[in-house]
PDB file of C-alpha atoms in Angstrom:
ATOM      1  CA  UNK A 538     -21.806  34.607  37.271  1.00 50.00           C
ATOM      2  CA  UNK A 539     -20.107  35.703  40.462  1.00 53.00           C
ATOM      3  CA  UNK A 540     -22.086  33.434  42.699  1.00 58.00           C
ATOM      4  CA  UNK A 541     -20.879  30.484  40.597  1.00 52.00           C
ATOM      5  CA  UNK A 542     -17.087  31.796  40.557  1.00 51.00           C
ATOM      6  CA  UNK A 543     -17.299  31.405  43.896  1.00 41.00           C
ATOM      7  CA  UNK A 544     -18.740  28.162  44.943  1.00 42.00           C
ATOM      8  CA  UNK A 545     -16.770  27.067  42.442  1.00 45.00           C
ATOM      9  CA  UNK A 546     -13.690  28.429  44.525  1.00 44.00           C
ATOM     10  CA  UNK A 547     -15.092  27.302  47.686  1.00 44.00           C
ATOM     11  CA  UNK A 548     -15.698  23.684  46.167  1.00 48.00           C
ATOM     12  CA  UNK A 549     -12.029  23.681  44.979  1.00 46.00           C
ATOM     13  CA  UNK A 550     -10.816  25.059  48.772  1.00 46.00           C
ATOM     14  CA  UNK A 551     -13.174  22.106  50.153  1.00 48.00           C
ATOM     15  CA  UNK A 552     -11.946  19.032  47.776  1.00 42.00           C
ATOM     16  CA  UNK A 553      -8.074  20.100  48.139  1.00 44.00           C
ATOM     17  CA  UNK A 554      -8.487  20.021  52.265  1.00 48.00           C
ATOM     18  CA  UNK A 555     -10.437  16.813  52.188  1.00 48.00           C
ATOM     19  CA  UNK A 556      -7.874  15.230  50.190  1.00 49.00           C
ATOM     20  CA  UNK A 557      -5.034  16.921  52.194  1.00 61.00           C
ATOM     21  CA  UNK A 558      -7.098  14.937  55.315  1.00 63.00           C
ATOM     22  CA  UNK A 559      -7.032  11.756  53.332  1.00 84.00           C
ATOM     23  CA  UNK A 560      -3.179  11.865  53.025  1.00 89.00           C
ATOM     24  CA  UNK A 561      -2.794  12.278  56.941  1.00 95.00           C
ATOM     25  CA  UNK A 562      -5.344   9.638  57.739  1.00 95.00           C
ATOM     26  CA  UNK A 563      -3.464   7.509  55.003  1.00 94.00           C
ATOM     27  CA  UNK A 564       0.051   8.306  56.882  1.00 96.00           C
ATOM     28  CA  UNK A 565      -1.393   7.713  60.069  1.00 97.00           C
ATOM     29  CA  UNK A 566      -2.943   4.159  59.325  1.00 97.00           C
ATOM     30  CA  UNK A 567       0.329   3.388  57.967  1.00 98.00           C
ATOM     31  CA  UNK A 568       2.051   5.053  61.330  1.00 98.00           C
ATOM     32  CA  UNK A 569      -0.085   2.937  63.505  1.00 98.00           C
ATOM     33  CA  UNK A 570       0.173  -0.212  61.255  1.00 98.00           C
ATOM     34  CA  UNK A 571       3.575  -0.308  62.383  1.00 98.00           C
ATOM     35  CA  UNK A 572       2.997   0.467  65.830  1.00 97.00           C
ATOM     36  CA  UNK A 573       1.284  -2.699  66.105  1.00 97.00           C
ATOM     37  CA  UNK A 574       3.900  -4.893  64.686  1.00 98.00           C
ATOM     38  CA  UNK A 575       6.304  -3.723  66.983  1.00 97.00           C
ATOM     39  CA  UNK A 576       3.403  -4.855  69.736  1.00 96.00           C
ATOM     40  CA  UNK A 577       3.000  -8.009  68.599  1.00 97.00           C
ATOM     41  CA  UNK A 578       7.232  -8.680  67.553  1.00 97.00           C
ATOM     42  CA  UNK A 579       5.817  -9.066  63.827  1.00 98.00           C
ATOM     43  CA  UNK A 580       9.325  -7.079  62.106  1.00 98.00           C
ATOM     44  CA  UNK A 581       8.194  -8.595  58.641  1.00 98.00           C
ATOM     45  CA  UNK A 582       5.289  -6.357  58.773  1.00 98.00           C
ATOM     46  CA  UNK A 583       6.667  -3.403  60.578  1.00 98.00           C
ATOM     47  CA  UNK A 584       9.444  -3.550  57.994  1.00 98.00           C
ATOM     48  CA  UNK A 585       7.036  -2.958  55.039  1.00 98.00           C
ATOM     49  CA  UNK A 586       6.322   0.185  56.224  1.00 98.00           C
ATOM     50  CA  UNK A 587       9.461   1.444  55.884  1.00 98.00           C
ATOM     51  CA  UNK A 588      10.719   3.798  52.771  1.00 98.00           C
ATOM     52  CA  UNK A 589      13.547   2.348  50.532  1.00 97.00           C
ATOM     53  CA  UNK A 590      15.948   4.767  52.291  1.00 96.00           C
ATOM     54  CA  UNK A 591      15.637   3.056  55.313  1.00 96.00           C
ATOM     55  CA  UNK A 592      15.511  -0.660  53.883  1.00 97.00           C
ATOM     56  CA  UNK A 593      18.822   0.727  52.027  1.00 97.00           C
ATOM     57  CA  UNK A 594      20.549   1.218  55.920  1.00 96.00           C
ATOM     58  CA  UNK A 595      18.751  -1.753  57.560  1.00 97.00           C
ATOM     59  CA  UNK A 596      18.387  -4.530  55.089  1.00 96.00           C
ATOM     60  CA  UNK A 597      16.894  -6.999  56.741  1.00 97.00           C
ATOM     61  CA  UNK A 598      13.781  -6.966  58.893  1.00 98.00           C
ATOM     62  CA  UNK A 599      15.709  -8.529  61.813  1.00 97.00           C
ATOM     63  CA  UNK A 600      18.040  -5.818  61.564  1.00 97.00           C
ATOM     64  CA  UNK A 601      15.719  -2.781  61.448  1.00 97.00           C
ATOM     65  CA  UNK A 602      13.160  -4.326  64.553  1.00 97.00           C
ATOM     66  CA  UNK A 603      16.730  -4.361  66.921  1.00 97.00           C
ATOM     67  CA  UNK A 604      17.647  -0.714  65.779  1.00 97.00           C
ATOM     68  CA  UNK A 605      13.878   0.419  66.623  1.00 97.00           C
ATOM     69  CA  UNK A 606      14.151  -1.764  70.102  1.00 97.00           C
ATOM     70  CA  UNK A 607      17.669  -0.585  70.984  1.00 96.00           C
ATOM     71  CA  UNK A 608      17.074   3.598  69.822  1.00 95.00           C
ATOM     72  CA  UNK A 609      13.381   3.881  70.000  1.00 96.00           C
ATOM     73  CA  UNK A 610      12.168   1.964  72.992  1.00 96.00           C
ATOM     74  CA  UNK A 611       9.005   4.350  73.828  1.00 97.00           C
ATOM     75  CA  UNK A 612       8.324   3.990  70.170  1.00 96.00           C
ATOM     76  CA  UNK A 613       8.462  -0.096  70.646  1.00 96.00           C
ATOM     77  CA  UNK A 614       6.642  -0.437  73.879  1.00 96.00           C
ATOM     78  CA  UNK A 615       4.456   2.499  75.322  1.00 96.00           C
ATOM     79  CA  UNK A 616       1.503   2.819  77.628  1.00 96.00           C
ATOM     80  CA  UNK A 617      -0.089   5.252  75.104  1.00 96.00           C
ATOM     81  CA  UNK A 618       0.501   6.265  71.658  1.00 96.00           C
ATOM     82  CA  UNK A 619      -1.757   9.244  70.016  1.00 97.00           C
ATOM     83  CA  UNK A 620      -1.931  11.385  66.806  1.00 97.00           C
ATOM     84  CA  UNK A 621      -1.112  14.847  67.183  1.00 96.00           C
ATOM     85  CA  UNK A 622      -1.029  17.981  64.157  1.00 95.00           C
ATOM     86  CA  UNK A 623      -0.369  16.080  61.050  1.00 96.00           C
ATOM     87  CA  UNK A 624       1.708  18.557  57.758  1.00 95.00           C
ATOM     88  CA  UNK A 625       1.508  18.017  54.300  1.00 95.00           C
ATOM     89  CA  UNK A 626       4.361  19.522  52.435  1.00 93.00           C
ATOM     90  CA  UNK A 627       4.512  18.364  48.449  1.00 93.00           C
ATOM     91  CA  UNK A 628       4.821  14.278  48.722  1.00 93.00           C
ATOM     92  CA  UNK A 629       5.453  14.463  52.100  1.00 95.00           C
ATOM     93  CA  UNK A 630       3.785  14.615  55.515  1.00 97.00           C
ATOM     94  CA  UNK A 631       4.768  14.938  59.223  1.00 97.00           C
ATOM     95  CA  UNK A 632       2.635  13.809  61.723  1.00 97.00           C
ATOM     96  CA  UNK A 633       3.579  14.162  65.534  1.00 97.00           C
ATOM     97  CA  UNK A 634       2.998  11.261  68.018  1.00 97.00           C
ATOM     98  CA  UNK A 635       2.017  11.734  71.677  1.00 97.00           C
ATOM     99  CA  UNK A 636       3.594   8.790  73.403  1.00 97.00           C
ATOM    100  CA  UNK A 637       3.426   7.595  77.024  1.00 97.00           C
ATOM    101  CA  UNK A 638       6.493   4.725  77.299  1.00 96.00           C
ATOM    102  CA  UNK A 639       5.884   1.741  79.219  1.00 93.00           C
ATOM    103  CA  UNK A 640       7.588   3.717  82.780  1.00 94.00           C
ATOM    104  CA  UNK A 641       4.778   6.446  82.474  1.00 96.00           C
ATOM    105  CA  UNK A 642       7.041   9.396  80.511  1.00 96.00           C
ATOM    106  CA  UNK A 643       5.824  11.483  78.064  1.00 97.00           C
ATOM    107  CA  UNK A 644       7.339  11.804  74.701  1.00 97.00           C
ATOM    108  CA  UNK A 645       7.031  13.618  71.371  1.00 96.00           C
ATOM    109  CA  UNK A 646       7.587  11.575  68.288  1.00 96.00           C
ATOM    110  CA  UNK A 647       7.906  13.024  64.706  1.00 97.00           C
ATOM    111  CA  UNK A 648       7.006  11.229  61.986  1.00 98.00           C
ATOM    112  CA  UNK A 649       7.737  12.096  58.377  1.00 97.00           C
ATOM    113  CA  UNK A 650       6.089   9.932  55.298  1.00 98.00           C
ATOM    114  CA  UNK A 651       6.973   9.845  51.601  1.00 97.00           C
ATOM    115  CA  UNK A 652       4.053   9.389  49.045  1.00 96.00           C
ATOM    116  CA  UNK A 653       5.021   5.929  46.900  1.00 96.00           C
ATOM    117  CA  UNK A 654       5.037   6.390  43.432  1.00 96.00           C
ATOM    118  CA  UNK A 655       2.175   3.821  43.867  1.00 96.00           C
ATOM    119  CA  UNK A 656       0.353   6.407  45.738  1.00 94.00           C
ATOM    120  CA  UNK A 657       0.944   4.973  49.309  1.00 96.00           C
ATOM    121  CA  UNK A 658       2.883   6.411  52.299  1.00 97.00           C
ATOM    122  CA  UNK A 659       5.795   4.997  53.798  1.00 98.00           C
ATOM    123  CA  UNK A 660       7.916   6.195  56.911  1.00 98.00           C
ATOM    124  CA  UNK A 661      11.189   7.803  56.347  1.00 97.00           C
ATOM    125  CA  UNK A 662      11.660   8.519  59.654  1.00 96.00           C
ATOM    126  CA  UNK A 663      10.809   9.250  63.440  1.00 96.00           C
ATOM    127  CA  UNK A 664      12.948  11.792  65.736  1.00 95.00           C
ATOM    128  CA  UNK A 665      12.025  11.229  69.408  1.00 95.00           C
ATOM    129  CA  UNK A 666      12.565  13.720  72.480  1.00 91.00           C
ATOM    130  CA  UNK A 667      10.879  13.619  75.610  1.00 91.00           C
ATOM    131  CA  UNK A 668       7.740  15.954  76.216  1.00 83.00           C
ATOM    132  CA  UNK A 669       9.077  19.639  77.142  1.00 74.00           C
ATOM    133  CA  UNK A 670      12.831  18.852  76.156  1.00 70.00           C
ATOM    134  CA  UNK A 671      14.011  21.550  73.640  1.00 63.00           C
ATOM    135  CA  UNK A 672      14.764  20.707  70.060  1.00 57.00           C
TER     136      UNK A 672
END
């Protein structure tokens, strides 16, 4: 009876971490999905990944692909752009960004997601500072 206690325990432990790995692989598709519409200047697409809280401040795609361009350049164009420790907290994650911009600096992005009603993840924001800058 003890023996099946505890793989049923260790079965529970084991589904709740894969899914907790689903949710960060979800966020960061959805992370990178937008990376590459900034790439290829597609602010239709990098739009949708936006939460309602940030289509409620930037209305328009037009308007949200000039804030990202004119506030987040090594977000918009970078040499290199990889997933660091990704945080689930409730409906939420945080996933940090390793970026190199396009004049060979290093950054540190944060990321934070909101689980959709629908299920999906969309970004409520980014906070940027460059690699070894204090927060």
């Amino acid at each position: 009876m003890r023996i099946a206690a505890l793989l049923v325990a260790i079965s529970l432990v084991f589904s709740s971490s894969a899914a907790q790995a689903d949710d960060v692989g979800a966020a960061q598709d959805v992370i990178r999905a937008q990376e590459q519409a900034f790439a290829r200047d597609d602010a239709a697409t990098a739009y949708s990944h936006a939460a309602p809280a940030i289509k409620e401040i930037f209305p328009a795609p037009g308007a949200f692909m000039s804030m990202v361009q004119s506030g987040y350049p090594p977000v918009y164009r970078h040499k290199s752009f990889e997933f660091g420790e990704g945080k689930i907290e409730g409906n939420w994650i945080a996933q940090r960004v390793h970026i190199i911009d396009a004049n060979g600096e290093a950054w540190e992005a944060l990321y934070t997601l909101e689980q959709q009603p629908d299920g999906s993840y969309k970004i409520t924001g980014c906070s940027l500072l460059k690699a070894g800058q204090a927060v």
